[in-house]
CSV table of N, CA and C in Angstrom, one decimal:
chain,number,residue,atom,x,y,z
U,1,GLU,N,104.6,95.5,110.7
U,1,GLU,CA,104.7,95.5,109.3
U,1,GLU,C,103.5,96.3,108.7
U,2,LEU,N,103.7,97.1,107.7
U,2,LEU,CA,102.7,97.9,107.1
U,2,LEU,C,102.0,97.1,106.0
U,3,ALA,N,100.7,97.3,106.0
U,3,ALA,CA,99.9,96.7,104.9
U,3,ALA,C,100.1,97.6,103.7
U,4,LEU,N,100.2,96.9,102.5
U,4,LEU,CA,100.4,97.7,101.3
U,4,LEU,C,99.0,98.1,100.7
U,5,GLU,N,99.0,99.4,100.3
U,5,GLU,CA,97.8,99.9,99.7
U,5,GLU,C,97.7,99.3,98.3
U,6,ALA,N,96.6,99.4,97.6
U,6,ALA,CA,96.4,98.8,96.3
U,6,ALA,C,97.4,99.3,95.3
U,7,GLU,N,97.7,100.6,95.4
U,7,GLU,CA,98.7,101.2,94.5
U,7,GLU,C,100.1,100.7,94.7
U,8,ASP,N,100.4,100.2,95.9
U,8,ASP,CA,101.8,99.7,96.2
U,8,ASP,C,102.0,98.2,96.0
U,9,ARG,N,100.9,97.5,95.8
U,9,ARG,CA,101.0,96.0,95.6
U,9,ARG,C,101.4,95.7,94.2
U,10,PRO,N,102.1,94.7,94.0
U,10,PRO,CA,102.5,94.3,92.6
U,10,PRO,C,101.3,93.8,91.9
U,11,ALA,N,101.3,94.0,90.6
U,11,ALA,CA,100.1,93.6,89.8
U,11,ALA,C,100.3,92.1,89.5
U,12,GLY,N,99.2,91.4,89.6
U,12,GLY,CA,99.2,89.9,89.3
U,12,GLY,C,99.4,89.1,90.5
U,13,PRO,N,99.2,87.8,90.4
U,13,PRO,CA,99.4,86.9,91.5
U,13,PRO,C,100.9,86.7,91.9
U,14,LEU,N,101.1,86.5,93.1
U,14,LEU,CA,102.5,86.2,93.6
U,14,LEU,C,102.6,84.7,93.8
U,15,ARG,N,103.7,84.1,93.4
U,15,ARG,CA,103.9,82.7,93.6
U,15,ARG,C,104.9,82.5,94.8
U,16,ARG,N,104.8,81.4,95.4
U,16,ARG,CA,105.7,81.1,96.5
U,16,ARG,C,107.2,81.3,96.0
U,17,GLY,N,107.9,82.0,96.8
U,17,GLY,CA,109.3,82.3,96.4
U,17,GLY,C,109.5,83.5,95.5
U,18,THR,N,108.4,84.1,95.1
U,18,THR,CA,108.5,85.3,94.3
U,18,THR,C,108.6,86.5,95.2
U,19,PRO,N,109.7,87.3,95.1
U,19,PRO,CA,109.8,88.5,96.0
U,19,PRO,C,108.7,89.5,95.8
U,20,THR,N,108.3,90.1,96.8
U,20,THR,CA,107.3,91.2,96.7
U,20,THR,C,107.9,92.3,95.8
U,21,GLY,N,107.0,92.7,94.9
U,21,GLY,CA,107.4,93.7,93.9
U,21,GLY,C,108.0,93.1,92.6
U,22,ALA,N,108.1,91.8,92.5
U,22,ALA,CA,108.6,91.1,91.3
U,22,ALA,C,107.5,91.2,90.3
U,23,ALA,N,107.9,91.2,89.0
U,23,ALA,CA,107.0,91.2,87.9
U,23,ALA,C,106.2,89.9,87.9
U,24,PRO,N,104.9,90.0,87.6
U,24,PRO,CA,104.1,88.8,87.5
U,24,PRO,C,104.5,88.0,86.3
U,25,GLU,N,104.2,86.7,86.3
U,25,GLU,CA,104.5,85.9,85.2
U,25,GLU,C,103.9,86.4,84.0
U,26,GLY,N,104.7,86.4,82.9
U,26,GLY,CA,104.2,86.9,81.6
U,26,GLY,C,104.5,88.4,81.4
U,27,ALA,N,105.0,89.1,82.4
U,27,ALA,CA,105.2,90.5,82.3
U,27,ALA,C,106.4,90.8,81.5
U,28,MET,N,106.5,91.9,80.8
U,28,MET,CA,107.7,92.3,80.0
U,28,MET,C,108.9,92.5,81.0
U,29,PRO,N,110.0,92.0,80.6
U,29,PRO,CA,111.2,92.1,81.5
U,29,PRO,C,111.6,93.6,81.6
U,30,GLU,N,112.1,94.0,82.7
U,30,GLU,CA,112.6,95.4,82.9
U,30,GLU,C,113.9,95.6,82.1
U,31,ASN,N,114.1,96.8,81.6
U,31,ASN,CA,115.3,97.2,81.0
U,31,ASN,C,116.3,97.4,82.1
U,32,PRO,N,117.4,96.6,82.2
U,32,PRO,CA,118.3,96.7,83.3
U,32,PRO,C,119.0,98.0,83.4
U,33,GLY,N,119.1,98.7,82.2
U,33,GLY,CA,119.8,100.0,82.2
U,33,GLY,C,118.9,101.2,82.5
U,34,ALA,N,117.6,101.0,82.6
U,34,ALA,CA,116.7,102.1,82.8
U,34,ALA,C,116.3,102.2,84.2
U,35,ASP,N,116.1,103.5,84.6
U,35,ASP,CA,115.6,103.7,86.0
U,35,ASP,C,114.1,103.5,86.1
U,36,PRO,N,113.7,102.8,87.1
U,36,PRO,CA,112.2,102.6,87.3
U,36,PRO,C,111.5,103.9,87.6
U,37,VAL,N,110.3,104.0,87.1
U,37,VAL,CA,109.5,105.2,87.3
U,37,VAL,C,108.8,105.0,88.7
U,38,PRO,N,108.8,106.1,89.5
U,38,PRO,CA,108.1,105.9,90.8
U,38,PRO,C,106.7,105.6,90.7
U,39,GLY,N,106.1,104.8,91.6
U,39,GLY,CA,104.7,104.5,91.7
U,39,GLY,C,103.9,105.7,92.0
U,40,ARG,N,102.6,105.5,92.1
U,40,ARG,CA,101.6,106.6,92.3
U,40,ARG,C,102.0,107.5,93.5
U,41,LEU,N,102.1,107.0,94.7
U,41,LEU,CA,102.4,107.8,95.8
U,41,LEU,C,103.8,108.4,95.7
U,42,ALA,N,104.7,107.6,95.2
U,42,ALA,CA,106.1,108.1,95.1
U,42,ALA,C,106.1,109.3,94.1
U,43,GLY,N,105.4,109.1,93.0
U,43,GLY,CA,105.3,110.2,92.0
U,43,GLY,C,104.7,111.5,92.6
U,44,ARG,N,103.7,111.3,93.4
U,44,ARG,CA,103.0,112.4,94.1
U,44,ARG,C,104.0,113.1,95.0
U,45,ILE,N,104.9,112.3,95.7
U,45,ILE,CA,105.9,112.8,96.6
U,45,ILE,C,106.9,113.6,95.9
U,46,THR,N,107.4,113.1,94.8
U,46,THR,CA,108.5,113.9,94.0
U,46,THR,C,107.9,115.1,93.4
U,47,ALA,N,106.6,115.1,93.0
U,47,ALA,CA,105.9,116.3,92.5
U,47,ALA,C,105.8,117.3,93.6
U,48,THR,N,105.4,116.8,94.8
U,48,THR,CA,105.2,117.7,95.9
U,48,THR,C,106.5,118.4,96.4
U,49,LEU,N,107.6,117.6,96.3
U,49,LEU,CA,108.9,118.2,96.7
U,49,LEU,C,109.3,119.2,95.7
U,50,GLY,N,109.1,119.0,94.4
U,50,GLY,CA,109.6,120.0,93.4
U,50,GLY,C,111.0,120.5,93.7
U,51,SER,N,111.1,121.7,93.9
U,51,SER,CA,112.4,122.3,94.2
U,51,SER,C,112.5,122.6,95.7
U,52,ASP,N,111.5,122.3,96.5
U,52,ASP,CA,111.5,122.5,97.9
U,52,ASP,C,112.2,121.4,98.6
U,53,GLU,N,112.6,121.7,99.9
U,53,GLU,CA,113.1,120.7,100.8
U,53,GLU,C,112.1,120.6,101.9
U,54,LEU,N,111.5,119.4,102.1
U,54,LEU,CA,110.5,119.2,103.1
U,54,LEU,C,110.8,118.0,104.0
U,55,THR,N,110.3,118.1,105.2
U,55,THR,CA,110.4,116.9,106.1
U,55,THR,C,109.3,115.9,105.7
U,56,ALA,N,109.5,114.7,106.1
U,56,ALA,CA,108.5,113.7,105.9
U,56,ALA,C,107.1,114.1,106.4
U,57,ASP,N,107.1,114.7,107.6
U,57,ASP,CA,105.8,115.2,108.1
U,57,ASP,C,105.2,116.2,107.2
U,58,GLU,N,105.9,117.2,106.7
U,58,GLU,CA,105.4,118.2,105.8
U,58,GLU,C,104.9,117.6,104.5
U,59,VAL,N,105.6,116.6,104.0
U,59,VAL,CA,105.1,115.9,102.8
U,59,VAL,C,103.8,115.2,103.1
U,60,ALA,N,103.7,114.5,104.2
U,60,ALA,CA,102.5,113.7,104.6
U,60,ALA,C,101.3,114.7,104.7
U,61,ILE,N,101.5,115.9,105.3
U,61,ILE,CA,100.4,116.8,105.5
U,61,ILE,C,100.0,117.4,104.2
U,62,ARG,N,100.9,117.7,103.3
U,62,ARG,CA,100.6,118.3,102.0
U,62,ARG,C,99.8,117.3,101.1
U,63,LEU,N,100.1,116.0,101.3
U,63,LEU,CA,99.5,114.9,100.5
U,63,LEU,C,98.3,114.3,101.2
U,64,ASP,N,98.0,114.7,102.4
U,64,ASP,CA,97.0,114.1,103.2
U,64,ASP,C,97.2,112.5,103.2
U,65,ALA,N,98.4,112.1,103.5
U,65,ALA,CA,98.7,110.7,103.5
U,65,ALA,C,99.3,110.3,104.8
U,66,SER,N,99.3,109.0,105.1
U,66,SER,CA,99.8,108.6,106.4
U,66,SER,C,101.3,108.7,106.5
U,67,ILE,N,101.8,109.1,107.6
U,67,ILE,CA,103.3,109.3,107.7
U,67,ILE,C,104.0,108.0,107.5
U,68,ASP,N,103.4,106.8,107.9
U,68,ASP,CA,104.1,105.5,107.6
U,68,ASP,C,104.3,105.3,106.1
U,69,ARG,N,103.3,105.5,105.3
U,69,ARG,CA,103.4,105.3,103.9
U,69,ARG,C,104.4,106.3,103.3
U,70,VAL,N,104.4,107.5,103.7
U,70,VAL,CA,105.3,108.5,103.2
U,70,VAL,C,106.7,108.2,103.5
U,71,LEU,N,107.0,107.7,104.8
U,71,LEU,CA,108.3,107.3,105.1
U,71,LEU,C,108.8,106.1,104.3
U,72,VAL,N,108.0,105.2,104.1
U,72,VAL,CA,108.4,104.0,103.3
U,72,VAL,C,108.7,104.4,101.9
U,73,ALA,N,107.8,105.3,101.3
U,73,ALA,CA,108.0,105.7,99.9
U,73,ALA,C,109.3,106.6,99.8
U,74,LEU,N,109.5,107.5,100.8
U,74,LEU,CA,110.7,108.3,100.8
U,74,LEU,C,112.0,107.5,100.9
U,75,GLY,N,111.9,106.4,101.7
U,75,GLY,CA,113.1,105.5,101.8
U,75,GLY,C,113.4,104.8,100.5
U,76,ARG,N,112.3,104.4,99.9
U,76,ARG,CA,112.5,103.7,98.6
U,76,ARG,C,113.0,104.7,97.5
U,77,LEU,N,112.4,105.9,97.5
U,77,LEU,CA,112.8,106.9,96.5
U,77,LEU,C,114.3,107.3,96.8
U,78,GLU,N,114.7,107.4,98.0
U,78,GLU,CA,116.1,107.7,98.3
U,78,GLU,C,117.0,106.6,97.8
U,79,LEU,N,116.7,105.4,98.1
U,79,LEU,CA,117.5,104.2,97.6
U,79,LEU,C,117.6,104.2,96.1
U,80,GLU,N,116.6,104.6,95.4
U,80,GLU,CA,116.5,104.5,94.0
U,80,GLU,C,117.1,105.8,93.3
U,81,GLY,N,117.4,106.8,94.1
U,81,GLY,CA,118.0,108.0,93.6
U,81,GLY,C,117.1,109.0,93.1
U,82,TRP,N,115.8,109.0,93.5
U,82,TRP,CA,114.8,110.0,93.1
U,82,TRP,C,114.8,111.1,94.0
U,83,VAL,N,115.1,110.9,95.3
U,83,VAL,CA,115.2,112.0,96.3
U,83,VAL,C,116.5,111.9,97.1
U,84,ARG,N,116.9,113.0,97.7
U,84,ARG,CA,118.1,113.0,98.6
U,84,ARG,C,117.6,113.5,99.9
U,85,ARG,N,118.3,113.1,101.0
U,85,ARG,CA,118.0,113.5,102.3
U,85,ARG,C,119.1,114.6,102.7
U,86,GLY,N,118.6,115.7,103.1
U,86,GLY,CA,119.5,116.8,103.4
U,86,GLY,C,119.5,117.0,104.9
U,87,ALA,N,120.1,118.2,105.3
U,87,ALA,CA,120.2,118.6,106.7
U,87,ALA,C,118.8,118.6,107.4
U,88,GLY,N,118.8,118.2,108.6
U,88,GLY,CA,117.5,118.3,109.4
U,88,GLY,C,116.5,117.3,108.9
U,89,GLY,N,116.9,116.3,108.2
U,89,GLY,CA,115.9,115.3,107.8
U,89,GLY,C,115.0,115.8,106.7
U,90,ARG,N,115.4,116.8,106.0
U,90,ARG,CA,114.6,117.4,104.9
U,90,ARG,C,114.9,116.6,103.6
U,91,PHE,N,113.9,116.4,102.8
U,91,PHE,CA,114.1,115.6,101.5
U,91,PHE,C,113.9,116.6,100.4
U,92,ALA,N,114.6,116.3,99.3
U,92,ALA,CA,114.5,117.1,98.1
U,92,ALA,C,114.5,116.2,96.9
U,93,ALA,N,113.8,116.5,95.8
U,93,ALA,CA,113.8,115.7,94.6
U,93,ALA,C,115.1,115.9,93.9
U,94,VAL,N,115.6,114.9,93.3
U,94,VAL,CA,116.9,114.9,92.6
U,94,VAL,C,116.6,115.3,91.1
U,95,ASP,N,117.3,116.2,90.6
U,95,ASP,CA,117.2,116.6,89.2
U,95,ASP,C,117.9,115.5,88.4
U,96,ARG,N,117.1,114.6,87.9
U,96,ARG,CA,117.6,113.4,87.2
U,96,ARG,C,118.2,113.8,85.8
U,97,SER,N,117.8,114.9,85.3
U,97,SER,CA,118.4,115.3,83.9
U,97,SER,C,119.8,115.6,84.1
U,98,THR,N,120.2,116.3,85.2
U,98,THR,CA,121.6,116.7,85.3
U,98,THR,C,122.4,115.6,86.0
U,99,ALA,N,121.7,114.8,86.8
U,99,ALA,CA,122.4,113.7,87.5
U,99,ALA,C,122.8,112.6,86.5
U,100,ALA,N,122.1,112.4,85.4
U,100,ALA,CA,122.4,111.4,84.4
U,100,ALA,C,123.6,111.8,83.6
U,101,ARG,N,123.9,113.1,83.5
U,101,ARG,CA,125.0,113.6,82.6
U,101,ARG,C,126.3,113.6,83.3
U,102,ARG,N,126.3,113.3,84.6
U,102,ARG,CA,127.6,113.3,85.4
U,102,ARG,C,128.4,112.1,85.1
């Protein structure tokens, strides 16, 4: 199991039975129709990808980040629709402005 860096931990205390990443008590509820904005590392990854297609290793090297953290963030970004995985395990940022119009 990977330890979460400070930027990846949820803000506020967790209570028993509160899933990791859940909003702390008293936080504003999320808009269910809105897409979440990527966190700090995830945002750096999408900015690094830009219009390029890169492997996870290439992303980790460019960001000087651990491959473990990059792989976790890429997986999360892929599930949330911020990046897509292409041929050869290359990742690309998704153009959300055109994807939202489809």
